[in-house]
Amino acid sequence: MELLEEHRCFEGRQQRWRHDSTTLNCAMTFSIFLPPTAENVKPPVLYWLSGLTCNDENFTTKAGAQRVAAELGIALVMPDTSPRGDDVADDAGYDLGKGAGFYLNATQQPWANHYRMYDYIRDELPALVKAQFEVSDRAAISGHSMGGHGALIMALKNPGTFTSVSAFAPIVNPTQVPWGQKAFSNYLGNDETTWQEWDSCALMQASHAEDAIPTLIDQGDADQFLANQLQPAVLAEVARQKSWPLTLRIQPGHDHSYYFIASFIEDHLRFHAEHLFG
Amino acid sequence: MELLEEHRCFEGRQQRWRHDSTTLNCAMTFSIFLPPTAENVKPPVLYWLSGLTCNDENFTTKAGAQRVAAELGIALVMPDTSPRGDDVADDAGYDLGKGAGFYLNATQQPWANHYRMYDYIRDELPALVKAQFEVSDRAAISGHSMGGHGALIMALKNPGTFTSVSAFAPIVNPTQVPWGQKAFSNYLGNDETTWQEWDSCALMQASHAEDAIPTLIDQGDADQFLANQLQPAVLAEVARQKSWPLTLRIQPGHDHSYYFIASFIEDHLRFHAEHLFG
């Protein structure tokens, strides 16, 4: 682990690290915010998964989350969105390859050698964080767009791991929308039965009642991707059928940008704090 | 005026505009945040001047100021830091030319044709803002580093224009430090007597008691530029001699980054609100 940057931020510490990922078979960077309380007690961790084209710095610099995380005593961990490096396969499109890992394990070439973001986020990164920092075992997860999809599938596929999950404008039904269909056909192949285990709607439909956790989704009604790529109401309908505790809030006038995230990240952190410290 | 972007942000509106500047003889962009109260009352304006290498988007995306500005009912105006465009003179250094206008009027070639940021910020931009947006005549000014210098000289040279001034890690004594000496010798020439009217320490020394306005400066003690470029204590000593109401706060562990600005921008906005609405 190599410390690339460290800054005081709201009396906590904002750091950026590089490490060699054995899961992804490349060097990776991630950012972490340690609240001031971390000097006395082990803080719980909120994992934040970013969207298409992002790396670990978008949320870190634009969301304004550290102010509230410092107050609440929550550590924030911000990973990158794909494997990186010259020998990692890529695509000319912004929605496939680097910056577009979709938080799954690819089975098809040329992707399968490196694109294992699911295993990285589920196993390697939390193990690294727990080994290197004084944090507690309590964790929650959140994300934006492709990262909202990532947060939801992480929570749905790993009962007992997270106390709560939230998302901003998530891709809830990737098997049915252009972004997901492009990514899944490339990463997973054309057998659509294999796609279902990476689709939040399918996963929630198959979930057990005792595994449900509090879930908060914010969606702007001026989001240019709402109708074609996002459709969070589809997941809300599954949640209704399954009595899953999901709150979907439609935010008037808000779009897909970090201005939307900045406007409501405080609500998400306070929502997670209720359950992380509950 | 061409609207380049608009986003809902904390129930206000974050916009980015392009216009042809007659002062700078080039096209310029600026960003503006209009608080939700702007629909009913004309809000006062806080002008924010950014530092070296920045444009109008650094503060806009990284400082988290909109949350507090929305609550207080203050409009934020974020200009660029220099003239722009292919026919504008530039330099290979990050601290001269584009992104480094130093908020002065250049007298030397090749700079004098475009580098008139002082006149732009003092006259053209406020006139444009007042003509295009429903804002009040009350204004305050703030900035970071080179922009802290800009905010201080704007306030010191224009009594009665601003109700208060603040700065993060400002260059208070540019005639005595490397950044200022490089910029001033290029923009103003080698006659150092002409430099004095762009130096906050010299301007405050020459100020009249009745023109003093409340002034807040924050400085991180882990700022890599503190000893060599900034030295805010020099201005604090002038303020003491002149009974100028300046508060200099040294913030332990903080550096020169936007994490420092984000940590204390709320204090600055509340400080300005006291005087804007007082």
XYZ file of C-alpha atoms in Angstrom:
556
model
C 0.000 0.000 0.000
C 1.334 3.380 -1.041
C -0.125 6.622 0.319
C -0.553 8.972 -2.639
C -2.213 11.924 -0.919
C -3.392 12.989 2.494
C -5.421 16.062 3.421
C -7.036 17.310 6.590
C -10.742 17.622 5.865
C -13.366 18.660 8.430
C -10.943 17.600 11.194
C -10.771 14.104 9.678
C -8.263 12.651 7.225
C -8.847 12.310 3.480
C -6.371 9.850 1.970
C -5.710 8.291 -1.434
C -3.943 4.909 -1.651
C -2.497 2.681 -4.363
C -2.215 -1.076 -3.945
C -1.655 -4.164 -6.084
C -4.934 -6.012 -6.433
C -4.575 -9.780 -6.685
C -8.244 -10.076 -7.680
C -8.019 -7.609 -10.550
C -4.424 -8.398 -11.443
C -3.444 -4.723 -11.629
C -2.580 -1.710 -9.476
C -5.631 0.067 -8.067
C -6.256 3.334 -6.263
C -8.925 4.008 -3.692
C -9.780 6.964 -1.470
C -10.770 6.838 2.179
C -12.071 9.415 4.642
C -11.393 8.727 8.308
C -13.571 10.783 10.663
C -12.002 12.549 13.665
C -13.622 10.004 15.997
C -11.437 7.308 14.360
C -8.692 8.281 16.778
C -10.738 6.910 19.688
C -13.252 4.362 18.379
C -13.388 2.133 15.319
C -15.841 3.810 12.934
C -18.248 1.861 10.746
C -17.646 2.066 7.006
C -19.792 3.345 4.159
C -18.639 2.012 0.803
C -19.417 4.336 -2.102
C -19.524 2.949 -5.652
C -19.285 5.534 -8.422
C -20.849 5.597 -11.849
C -19.679 5.325 -15.452
C -16.463 7.222 -16.330
C -15.669 7.916 -12.665
C -12.716 6.930 -10.529
C -12.203 7.159 -6.765
C -11.990 10.950 -6.816
C -15.367 12.088 -8.164
C -17.351 11.439 -5.012
C -14.348 12.386 -2.893
C -14.089 15.889 -4.314
C -17.659 16.713 -5.369
C -20.216 15.200 -2.995
C -19.423 17.114 0.185
C -19.932 13.908 2.184
C -17.004 14.387 4.559
C -18.736 17.125 6.546
C -21.544 14.814 7.620
C -19.349 11.703 7.865
C -17.078 13.621 10.255
C -20.043 14.640 12.379
C -21.552 11.138 12.442
C -18.269 9.253 12.818
C -18.475 7.181 9.634
C -15.479 6.185 7.502
C -16.014 6.537 3.739
C -14.307 4.171 1.279
C -14.350 5.166 -2.399
C -12.973 2.554 -4.824
C -12.344 2.952 -8.540
C -14.954 1.739 -11.043
C -12.863 -0.771 -13.037
C -9.441 -2.352 -13.298
C -6.803 0.023 -14.698
C -3.528 -0.078 -16.559
C -2.070 -0.463 -20.020
C -2.604 -4.230 -20.177
C -6.276 -4.041 -19.169
C -8.770 -4.472 -22.003
C -10.767 -1.379 -22.945
C -13.372 -0.144 -25.388
C -13.850 3.145 -27.200
C -17.263 3.603 -25.566
C -17.535 5.327 -22.173
C -19.934 2.598 -21.016
C -17.704 -0.464 -21.487
C -14.198 -1.307 -20.277
C -12.195 1.088 -18.135
C -14.432 3.243 -15.951
C -17.306 0.833 -16.596
C -16.665 -2.369 -14.653
C -20.326 -2.747 -13.632
C -19.300 -4.403 -10.331
C -19.552 -7.923 -11.762
C -17.164 -10.786 -12.556
C -16.654 -11.036 -16.312
C -16.586 -14.494 -17.873
C -15.843 -13.541 -21.477
C -12.622 -12.510 -23.209
C -10.952 -10.054 -23.448
C -12.489 -9.037 -20.103
C -12.236 -12.057 -17.827
C -8.555 -11.618 -16.891
C -9.085 -8.359 -15.030
C -12.770 -7.417 -14.794
C -13.678 -8.975 -11.441
C -14.943 -5.871 -9.643
C -17.537 -7.881 -7.728
C -14.927 -10.011 -5.987
C -12.725 -6.963 -5.485
C -15.441 -4.900 -3.801
C -16.895 -7.828 -1.855
C -13.721 -9.488 -0.592
C -10.348 -7.955 -1.344
C -11.058 -4.285 -0.629
C -12.922 -4.796 2.690
C -10.190 -7.191 3.873
C -7.566 -4.598 2.968
C -9.487 -1.786 4.670
C -9.955 -3.832 7.849
C -6.280 -4.839 7.882
C -4.885 -1.350 7.268
C -7.281 0.905 9.173
C -8.892 0.799 12.576
C -12.497 0.381 11.448
C -15.381 -1.681 12.801
C -17.091 -4.609 11.066
C -20.299 -2.611 10.572
C -20.715 -1.538 6.979
C -23.255 0.061 4.661
C -23.091 0.666 0.929
C -24.248 3.328 -1.500
C -23.586 4.443 -5.045
C -24.606 6.418 -8.105
C -26.016 5.146 -11.416
C -23.807 2.143 -12.373
C -22.557 2.363 -8.771
C -26.131 2.358 -7.489
C -26.557 -0.908 -9.384
C -23.323 -2.091 -7.751
C -24.457 -1.143 -4.247
C -27.813 -2.856 -4.685
C -26.411 -6.134 -6.067
C -23.709 -6.195 -3.369
C -26.393 -5.875 -0.697
C -28.812 -8.301 -2.340
C -26.208 -11.005 -2.985
C -24.582 -10.799 0.451
C -27.175 -10.917 3.224
C -25.798 -9.933 6.600
C -22.890 -7.936 5.165
C -24.476 -4.484 5.105
C -26.812 -2.881 7.615
C -28.415 -0.696 4.923
C -28.094 0.213 1.259
C -28.854 3.358 -0.691
C -28.485 4.656 -4.207
C -28.758 7.760 -6.360
C -30.328 7.153 -9.776
C -29.339 3.454 -9.853
C -29.515 1.122 -12.844
C -31.950 -1.261 -11.138
C -32.819 -3.509 -14.057
C -29.689 -3.727 -16.224
C -30.884 -6.792 -18.155
C -33.635 -4.638 -19.670
C -31.826 -1.383 -20.546
C -29.165 -0.382 -23.101
C -26.297 0.269 -20.660
C -26.767 -3.091 -18.965
C -27.387 -5.071 -22.136
C -24.209 -3.736 -23.748
C -22.119 -4.419 -20.652
C -23.610 -7.825 -19.823
C -23.426 -9.171 -23.380
C -19.746 -8.227 -23.507
C -18.728 -9.229 -19.988
C -21.026 -12.244 -19.541
C -21.841 -13.413 -23.072
C -25.130 -13.816 -24.862
C -26.745 -16.390 -22.573
C -29.115 -14.048 -20.782
C -29.828 -16.567 -18.019
C -26.350 -15.728 -16.641
C -27.299 -12.046 -16.491
C -29.980 -12.527 -13.850
C -27.596 -12.839 -10.913
C -26.375 -9.276 -11.607
C -29.811 -7.649 -11.868
C -31.257 -6.027 -8.742
C -34.848 -6.610 -9.780
C -34.224 -10.343 -10.363
C -32.190 -10.645 -7.176
C -34.815 -8.933 -5.041
C -37.552 -11.059 -6.625
C -35.620 -14.160 -5.504
C -34.737 -12.811 -2.046
C -35.836 -14.194 1.308
C -37.859 -12.024 3.657
C -35.369 -12.362 6.505
C -32.568 -10.919 4.374
C -34.232 -7.597 3.629
C -32.397 -4.456 4.790
C -33.441 -0.795 4.828
C -33.048 0.664 1.343
C -33.198 4.291 0.209
C -33.206 5.426 -3.415
C -33.223 9.030 -4.644
C -34.063 9.766 -8.269
C -34.222 13.157 -9.973
C -37.197 13.656 -12.261
C -35.123 15.768 -14.685
C -32.549 12.974 -15.077
C -31.921 12.506 -18.813
C -31.410 8.743 -18.269
C -34.539 8.148 -16.197
C -36.843 6.671 -18.829
C -34.323 4.809 -20.941
C -31.758 3.447 -18.460
C -32.935 3.760 -14.868
C -36.648 3.217 -14.165
C -36.340 2.799 -10.380
C -40.116 2.269 -10.169
C -39.536 -1.243 -11.521
C -37.515 -2.111 -8.424
C -39.981 -0.297 -6.176
C -42.734 -2.555 -7.534
C -40.679 -5.680 -6.770
C -40.028 -4.285 -3.282
C -43.769 -3.784 -2.800
C -44.491 -7.367 -3.826
C -41.755 -8.707 -1.540
C -42.434 -6.309 1.363
C -38.812 -5.166 1.057
C -38.307 -1.908 3.026
C -37.445 0.337 0.102
C -38.097 4.075 0.045
C -37.987 5.627 -3.425
C -37.929 9.409 -3.426
C -38.467 11.375 -6.635
C -36.623 14.704 -6.412
C -38.199 17.426 -8.556
C -35.922 19.217 -10.992
C -32.821 17.183 -10.172
C -30.682 15.634 -12.904
C -27.988 12.901 -13.051
C -25.083 15.105 -11.908
C -23.037 15.378 -8.739
C -25.089 18.482 -7.881
C -27.949 16.032 -7.288
C -25.767 13.789 -5.123
C -24.406 16.745 -3.147
C -27.943 17.929 -2.479
C -29.047 14.687 -0.791
C -25.907 12.913 0.449
C -26.576 14.228 3.958
C -29.930 12.415 4.010
C -28.227 9.191 2.892
C -25.511 9.404 5.524
C -28.045 10.024 8.292
C -30.142 7.114 6.974
C -27.119 4.793 7.087
C -26.054 6.101 10.511
C -29.424 5.066 11.957
C -28.657 1.466 11.038
C -24.864 1.434 11.404
C -25.179 2.652 14.991
C -28.616 1.128 15.636
C -24.943 35.430 -23.005
C -25.170 31.714 -23.699
C -26.322 29.272 -21.040
C -23.895 26.317 -21.139
C -25.255 24.252 -18.234
C -27.971 24.353 -15.632
C -28.458 22.030 -12.649
C -30.812 21.964 -9.720
C -28.639 22.108 -6.603
C -29.995 22.286 -3.039
C -33.282 23.589 -4.469
C -31.409 26.445 -6.100
C -30.041 26.761 -9.627
C -26.409 26.206 -10.601
C -25.683 27.704 -14.008
C -22.692 28.179 -16.277
C -22.657 31.027 -18.807
C -20.480 32.176 -21.707
C -20.327 35.796 -22.795
C -18.125 38.061 -24.902
C -16.110 40.298 -22.623
C -15.400 43.746 -24.009
C -12.904 44.385 -21.209
C -10.867 41.241 -21.826
C -11.466 41.160 -25.564
C -12.322 37.438 -25.526
C -15.132 34.998 -24.704
C -15.402 34.185 -20.994
C -17.306 31.695 -18.888
C -18.577 32.197 -15.380
C -20.706 30.133 -13.021
C -23.509 31.378 -10.812
C -25.587 29.822 -8.064
C -29.010 31.319 -7.484
C -30.525 30.364 -4.129
C -34.160 29.220 -3.946
C -35.111 32.529 -2.314
C -34.119 34.276 -5.574
C -37.605 33.533 -6.877
C -39.094 35.944 -4.328
C -36.441 38.436 -3.243
C -33.279 39.775 -4.846
C -30.391 37.978 -3.111
C -27.090 39.657 -2.280
C -24.046 38.361 -4.167
C -20.833 36.772 -2.974
C -18.108 36.957 -5.607
C -15.593 34.105 -5.385
C -12.146 34.491 -6.959
C -10.237 31.268 -7.530
C -6.536 30.551 -7.396
C -3.786 29.651 -9.862
C -4.697 27.065 -12.550
C -8.421 27.247 -11.707
C -11.371 28.255 -13.800
C -14.985 28.953 -12.794
C -15.693 25.307 -11.991
C -13.259 24.445 -9.191
C -15.101 26.245 -6.418
C -18.431 25.394 -8.043
C -17.876 21.641 -7.881
C -15.566 21.192 -4.876
C -16.338 23.695 -2.117
C -19.823 22.599 -1.130
C -20.829 26.247 -0.786
C -24.268 25.918 -2.393
C -25.774 24.152 0.629
C -25.132 27.116 2.905
C -25.755 29.746 0.222
C -29.169 28.162 -0.398
C -29.982 28.292 3.300
C -28.799 31.880 3.732
C -30.196 33.202 0.451
C -26.919 34.347 -1.103
C -26.120 34.216 -4.820
C -22.608 32.981 -5.641
C -20.742 34.283 -8.703
C -17.629 32.362 -9.774
C -15.594 33.969 -12.600
C -12.628 32.497 -14.431
C -9.080 33.427 -13.369
C -7.767 34.918 -16.622
C -8.722 35.776 -20.186
C -8.999 32.706 -22.423
C -8.727 31.736 -26.065
C -6.197 30.938 -28.749
C -5.189 34.556 -29.328
C -4.561 35.277 -25.644
C -0.886 35.355 -24.598
C 0.250 32.525 -22.368
C 3.326 31.148 -20.611
C 4.576 27.623 -19.987
C 4.466 28.196 -16.209
C 1.282 27.517 -14.262
C 1.751 30.823 -12.431
C 1.743 33.223 -15.398
C -0.664 33.740 -18.287
C -3.837 31.700 -18.634
C -5.206 30.606 -15.283
C -3.003 33.210 -13.586
C -4.452 36.657 -14.269
C -3.743 37.925 -10.743
C -6.814 40.188 -10.858
C -4.848 43.195 -12.090
C -4.667 45.293 -15.267
C -1.504 44.445 -17.198
C 0.464 47.295 -18.728
C 3.179 45.311 -20.501
C 3.185 43.344 -23.735
C 2.256 40.664 -24.665
C -0.240 40.836 -21.799
C -1.841 44.280 -21.969
C -4.306 43.462 -24.779
C -6.306 40.943 -22.739
C -5.111 40.748 -19.133
C -7.451 43.261 -17.480
C -9.040 41.024 -14.870
C -9.293 43.883 -12.384
C -11.586 45.915 -14.608
C -13.486 42.774 -15.577
C -14.190 41.736 -11.989
C -14.802 45.262 -10.735
C -16.983 46.650 -13.530
C -18.006 44.406 -16.407
C -18.972 41.255 -14.552
C -21.040 42.917 -11.777
C -22.844 45.034 -14.399
C -23.596 41.891 -16.390
C -24.788 40.019 -13.303
C -27.054 42.869 -12.252
C -28.469 43.197 -15.768
C -29.111 39.492 -16.325
C -30.174 38.262 -12.880
C -32.508 39.543 -10.206
C -29.898 40.261 -7.532
C -29.541 43.068 -5.020
C -26.761 45.675 -4.915
C -25.308 44.209 -1.709
C -22.110 42.298 -2.395
C -19.245 40.608 -0.578
C -16.093 39.013 -1.958
C -13.906 36.052 -1.130
C -11.232 33.924 -2.743
C -8.413 31.428 -2.446
C -4.657 32.001 -2.769
C -4.231 34.215 -5.889
C -8.005 34.724 -5.588
C -7.612 35.681 -1.931
C -5.205 38.366 -3.128
C -7.827 39.343 -5.709
C -10.610 39.592 -3.140
C -8.497 41.677 -0.769
C -7.308 44.171 -3.407
C -10.848 44.481 -4.811
C -12.131 45.348 -1.344
C -9.229 47.634 -0.442
C -9.293 49.583 -3.728
C -13.077 50.027 -3.830
C -14.419 51.320 -0.515
C -18.176 51.035 -0.218
C -18.482 48.267 -2.819
C -18.357 45.243 -0.528
C -19.876 44.799 2.915
C -17.173 42.280 3.926
C -14.192 40.389 2.497
C -12.676 37.021 3.283
C -9.919 34.795 1.984
C -8.441 31.328 2.239
C -4.644 31.261 2.213
C -4.349 34.573 0.335
C -1.209 36.020 -1.248
C -1.288 39.157 0.932
C 2.059 40.666 0.014
C 2.708 39.760 -3.627
C 5.440 42.361 -4.095
C 7.586 40.388 -1.644
C 7.044 36.746 -2.720
C 8.022 34.667 -5.793
C 4.513 34.203 -7.252
C 3.786 37.920 -7.089
C 7.217 39.076 -8.235
C 7.067 36.845 -11.317
C 3.535 37.956 -12.210
C 4.029 41.664 -11.466
C 7.347 41.968 -13.328
C 5.722 40.403 -16.399
C 2.343 42.118 -16.248
C 3.446 45.495 -14.831
C 7.126 45.794 -15.729
C 10.173 46.280 -13.575
C 9.267 49.610 -11.966
C 8.271 48.267 -8.571
C 6.541 51.491 -7.567
C 3.722 50.473 -9.925
C 3.329 47.181 -8.050
C 2.215 48.789 -4.808
C -1.350 49.445 -5.932
C -1.840 45.677 -6.328
C -0.446 44.654 -2.942
C -2.895 44.208 -0.048
C -0.349 45.094 2.598
C 0.552 48.346 0.846
C -3.106 49.143 0.139
C -4.180 48.544 3.722
C -1.257 50.605 4.999
C -2.534 53.513 2.880
C -6.217 53.001 3.751
C -8.505 55.392 5.607
C -10.107 54.300 8.868
C -13.635 54.961 7.622
C -13.174 52.536 4.720
C -12.376 49.463 6.806
C -14.725 46.494 6.416
C -14.945 43.214 8.333
C -12.261 40.838 7.058
C -11.809 37.112 7.732
C -8.763 35.080 6.678
C -8.288 31.332 7.191
C -4.840 29.812 6.792
C -3.844 26.159 7.180
C -0.635 25.609 9.124
C 0.272 22.592 6.932
C 0.021 24.693 3.749
C 3.152 24.055 1.681
C 3.098 27.668 0.431
C 2.685 29.319 3.831
C 6.263 30.420 4.517
C 7.408 31.209 0.984
C 4.333 32.700 -0.719
C 1.573 33.579 1.753
C 2.624 34.900 5.174
C -0.796 36.258 6.193
C 0.694 37.460 9.485
C 2.271 40.337 7.546
C -1.203 41.634 6.660
C -2.473 40.929 10.179
C 0.278 43.177 11.536
C -0.728 45.991 9.172
C -4.341 45.494 10.242
C -3.289 45.780 13.881
C -1.452 49.033 13.202
C -4.398 50.447 11.273
C -7.113 49.049 13.595
C -8.571 47.270 10.539
C -11.099 44.622 11.701
C -9.239 41.561 10.423
C -9.560 38.119 11.969
C -6.778 35.705 10.990
C -7.464 32.094 11.947
C -4.710 29.484 11.736
C -6.264 26.071 11.062
C -4.157 23.189 12.383
C -3.275 20.442 9.918
C -4.963 22.059 6.940
C -3.169 22.444 3.604
C -3.705 24.522 0.436
C -6.338 22.235 -1.147
C -10.061 22.468 -1.707
C -10.495 20.113 1.274
C -9.392 23.082 3.379
C -11.841 25.410 1.647
C -14.703 22.907 1.953
C -13.997 22.574 5.676
C -14.465 26.282 6.411
C -16.597 27.753 3.616
C -19.665 27.559 5.859
C -17.970 29.863 8.379
C -17.142 32.334 5.612
C -20.666 32.351 4.213
C -22.159 32.931 7.664
C -19.604 35.702 8.279
C -20.585 37.428 5.026
C -24.308 36.910 5.688
C -23.999 38.859 8.950
C -22.884 41.889 6.979
C -24.802 41.378 3.730
C -28.072 41.229 5.661
C -26.932 43.460 8.553
